[in-house]
Coordinates of C-alpha atoms in Angstrom, one line a residue:
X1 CA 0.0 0.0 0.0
X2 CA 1.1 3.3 -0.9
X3 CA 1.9 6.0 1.4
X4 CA -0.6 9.1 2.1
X5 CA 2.0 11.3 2.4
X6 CA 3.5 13.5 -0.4
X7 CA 5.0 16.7 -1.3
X8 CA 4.7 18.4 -4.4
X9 CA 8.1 20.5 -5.0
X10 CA 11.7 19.5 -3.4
X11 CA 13.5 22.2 -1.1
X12 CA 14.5 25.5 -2.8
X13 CA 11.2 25.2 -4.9
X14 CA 12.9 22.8 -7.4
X15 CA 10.9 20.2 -8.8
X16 CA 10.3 17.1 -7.9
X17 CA 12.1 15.9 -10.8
X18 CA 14.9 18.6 -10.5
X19 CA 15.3 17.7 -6.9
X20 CA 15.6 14.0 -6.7
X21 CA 18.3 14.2 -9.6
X22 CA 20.5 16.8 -7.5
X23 CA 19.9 14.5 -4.4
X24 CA 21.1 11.3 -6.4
X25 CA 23.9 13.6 -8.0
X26 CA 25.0 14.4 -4.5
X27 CA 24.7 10.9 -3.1
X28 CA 27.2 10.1 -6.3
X29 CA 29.9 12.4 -5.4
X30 CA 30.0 12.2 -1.8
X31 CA 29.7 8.0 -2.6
X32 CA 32.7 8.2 -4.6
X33 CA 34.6 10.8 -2.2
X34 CA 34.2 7.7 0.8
X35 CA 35.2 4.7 -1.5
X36 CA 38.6 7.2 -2.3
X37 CA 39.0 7.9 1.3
X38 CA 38.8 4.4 2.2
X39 CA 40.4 3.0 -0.2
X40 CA 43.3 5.5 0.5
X41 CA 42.9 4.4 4.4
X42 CA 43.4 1.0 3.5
X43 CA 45.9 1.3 0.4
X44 CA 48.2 3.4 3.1
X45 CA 50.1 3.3 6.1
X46 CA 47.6 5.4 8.0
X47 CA 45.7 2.9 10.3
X48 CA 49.4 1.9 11.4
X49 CA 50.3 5.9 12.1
X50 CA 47.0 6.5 14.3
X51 CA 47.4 3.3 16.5
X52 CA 51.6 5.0 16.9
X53 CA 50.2 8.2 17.6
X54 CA 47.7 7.0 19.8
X55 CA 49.8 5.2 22.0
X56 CA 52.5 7.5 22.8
X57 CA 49.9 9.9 23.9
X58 CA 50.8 11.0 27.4
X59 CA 46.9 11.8 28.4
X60 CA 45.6 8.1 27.6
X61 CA 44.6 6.8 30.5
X62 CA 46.9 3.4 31.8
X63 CA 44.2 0.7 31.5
X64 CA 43.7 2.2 27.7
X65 CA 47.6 1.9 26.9
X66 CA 47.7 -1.4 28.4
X67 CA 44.6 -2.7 26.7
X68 CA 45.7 -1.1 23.1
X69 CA 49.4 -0.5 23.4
X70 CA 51.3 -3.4 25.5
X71 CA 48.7 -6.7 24.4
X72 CA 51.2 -7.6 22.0
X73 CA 47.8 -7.4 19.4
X74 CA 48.6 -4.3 17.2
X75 CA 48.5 -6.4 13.8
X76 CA 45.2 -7.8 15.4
X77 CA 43.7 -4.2 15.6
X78 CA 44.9 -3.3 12.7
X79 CA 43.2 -6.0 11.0
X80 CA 39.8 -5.7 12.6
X81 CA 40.5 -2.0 11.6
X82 CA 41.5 -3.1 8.3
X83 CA 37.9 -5.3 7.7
X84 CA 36.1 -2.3 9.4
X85 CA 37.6 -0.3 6.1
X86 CA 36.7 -2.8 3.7
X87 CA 33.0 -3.3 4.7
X88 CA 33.0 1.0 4.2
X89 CA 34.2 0.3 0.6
X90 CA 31.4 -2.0 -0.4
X91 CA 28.8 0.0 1.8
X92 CA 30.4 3.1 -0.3
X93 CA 30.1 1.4 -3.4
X94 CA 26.5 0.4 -2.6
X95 CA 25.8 4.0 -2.4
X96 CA 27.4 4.6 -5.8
X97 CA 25.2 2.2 -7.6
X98 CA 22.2 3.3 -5.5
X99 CA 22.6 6.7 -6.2
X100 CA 23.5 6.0 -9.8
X101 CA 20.0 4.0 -9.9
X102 CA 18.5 7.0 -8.6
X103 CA 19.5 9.5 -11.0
X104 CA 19.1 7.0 -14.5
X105 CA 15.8 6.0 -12.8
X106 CA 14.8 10.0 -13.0
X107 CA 16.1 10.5 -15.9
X108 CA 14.5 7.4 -17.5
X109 CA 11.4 7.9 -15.6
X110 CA 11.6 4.9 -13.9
X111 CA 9.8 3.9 -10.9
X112 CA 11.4 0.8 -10.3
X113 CA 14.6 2.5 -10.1
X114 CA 14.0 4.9 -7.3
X115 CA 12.3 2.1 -5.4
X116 CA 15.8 0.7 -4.9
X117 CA 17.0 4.0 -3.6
X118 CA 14.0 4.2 -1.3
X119 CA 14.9 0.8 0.3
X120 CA 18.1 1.4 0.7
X121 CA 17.9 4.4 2.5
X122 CA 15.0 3.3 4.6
X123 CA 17.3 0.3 6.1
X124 CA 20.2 2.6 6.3
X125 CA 17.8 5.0 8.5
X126 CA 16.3 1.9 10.7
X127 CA 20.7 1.0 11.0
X128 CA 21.6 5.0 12.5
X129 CA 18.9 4.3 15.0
X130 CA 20.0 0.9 15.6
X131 CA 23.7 2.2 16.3
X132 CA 22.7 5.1 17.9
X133 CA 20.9 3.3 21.1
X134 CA 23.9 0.4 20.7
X135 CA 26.0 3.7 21.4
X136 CA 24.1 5.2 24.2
X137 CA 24.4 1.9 25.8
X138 CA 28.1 1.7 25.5
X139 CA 29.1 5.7 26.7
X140 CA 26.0 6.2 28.7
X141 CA 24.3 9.7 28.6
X142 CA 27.6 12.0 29.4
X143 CA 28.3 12.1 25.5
X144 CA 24.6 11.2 24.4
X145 CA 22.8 13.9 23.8
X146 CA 25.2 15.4 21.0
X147 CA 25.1 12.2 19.3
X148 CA 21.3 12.0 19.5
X149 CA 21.0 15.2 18.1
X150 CA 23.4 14.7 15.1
X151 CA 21.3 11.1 14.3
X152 CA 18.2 13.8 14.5
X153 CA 19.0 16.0 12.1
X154 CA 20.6 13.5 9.9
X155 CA 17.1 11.0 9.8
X156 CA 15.6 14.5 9.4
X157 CA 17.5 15.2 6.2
X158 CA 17.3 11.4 4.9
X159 CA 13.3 11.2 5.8
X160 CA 12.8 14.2 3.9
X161 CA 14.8 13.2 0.7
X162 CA 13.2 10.2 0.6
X163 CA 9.5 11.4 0.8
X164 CA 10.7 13.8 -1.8
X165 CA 11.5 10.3 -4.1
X166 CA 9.0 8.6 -3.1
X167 CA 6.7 11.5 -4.2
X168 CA 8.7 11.6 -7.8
X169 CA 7.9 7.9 -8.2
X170 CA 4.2 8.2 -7.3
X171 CA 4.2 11.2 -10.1
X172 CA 5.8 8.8 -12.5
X173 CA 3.4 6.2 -11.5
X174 CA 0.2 8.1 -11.9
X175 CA 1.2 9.8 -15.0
X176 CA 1.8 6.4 -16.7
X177 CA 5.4 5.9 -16.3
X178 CA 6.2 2.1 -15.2
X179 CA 4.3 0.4 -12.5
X180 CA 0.9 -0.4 -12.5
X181 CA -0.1 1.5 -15.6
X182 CA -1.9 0.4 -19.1
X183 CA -0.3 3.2 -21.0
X184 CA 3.0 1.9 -23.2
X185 CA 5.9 4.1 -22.4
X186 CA 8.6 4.2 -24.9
X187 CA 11.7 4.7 -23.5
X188 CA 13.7 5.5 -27.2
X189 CA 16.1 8.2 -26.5

């Protein structure tokens, strides 16, 4: 069943259209900036600098040297550090071939297409909120409340992009585009 809810023009008082390609576009870039960065993370020596730097701090606290610094397991965090990195690069790359579903599903008028986008960033909304109480459980409330309002306004932002595609594809799907429609659509360029 479809959702009730809908808006009619994107932010800035682009169109719907307008505004789901420039929200793929930036979903692209910024995609392809993290799959760089961790890439780079992984391809350098930079995991292996930060876990140096880190323990010849003077203000880390002694139970925190001996737990990270003198186990005798820094090939061991780097490792798990190392798989942390690669699981960003495929969640990075997922984004790139979300977001590039996103903005050929726009520009093809494609239903089906944005649906993709829509799922993935509804489970990637239900994961912030997931993490976000697994983290107030692990630091408490001391640090909490800046976190919870960072995962606010980011759900905020990602709840309002994707009502604005979901209202796209209900456009595309009442104006005959894909979907449950009897009109042909040819898709000749």
């Amino acid at each position: 069943k479809d959702l009730k809810m809908k808006v009619s023009k994107c932010c800035c008082g682009c169109s719907l259209h307008d505004g789901c390609l420039i929200i793929g576009v930036l979903q692209l870039i910024g995609s392809c900036i993290a799959t760089l960065a961790f890439i780079i993370i992984l391809g350098s020596s930079f995991l292996q600098n930060m876990m140096d730097q880190y323990c010849s701090d003077e203000e880390i606290s002694q139970s925190d040297f001996d737990e990270f610094c003198n186990d005798g397991n820094d090939e061991l965090t780097i490792e798990a550090w190392q798989i942390v990195c690669g699981i960003c690069v495929a969640i990075a790359l997922l984004y790139v071939v979300v977001g590039a579903l996103l903005v050929h599903g726009i520009r093809r008028k494609d239903p089906g297409m944005l649906f993709s986008w829509m799922i993935m960033t509804g489970l990637s909304m239900v994961i912030k909120i997931i993490i976000t109480i697994v983290y107030a459980a692990i630091i408490g409330s001391e640090a909490f409340l800046g976190a919870f309002l960072s995962i606010l306004l980011i759900l905020g932002i990602s709840g309002y992009f994707l009502l604005v595609v979901h209202s796209c594809r209900k456009e595309f799907r009442e104006n005959g585009f894909g979907g449950n429609s009897d009109k042909q659509v040819n898709y000749q360029a």
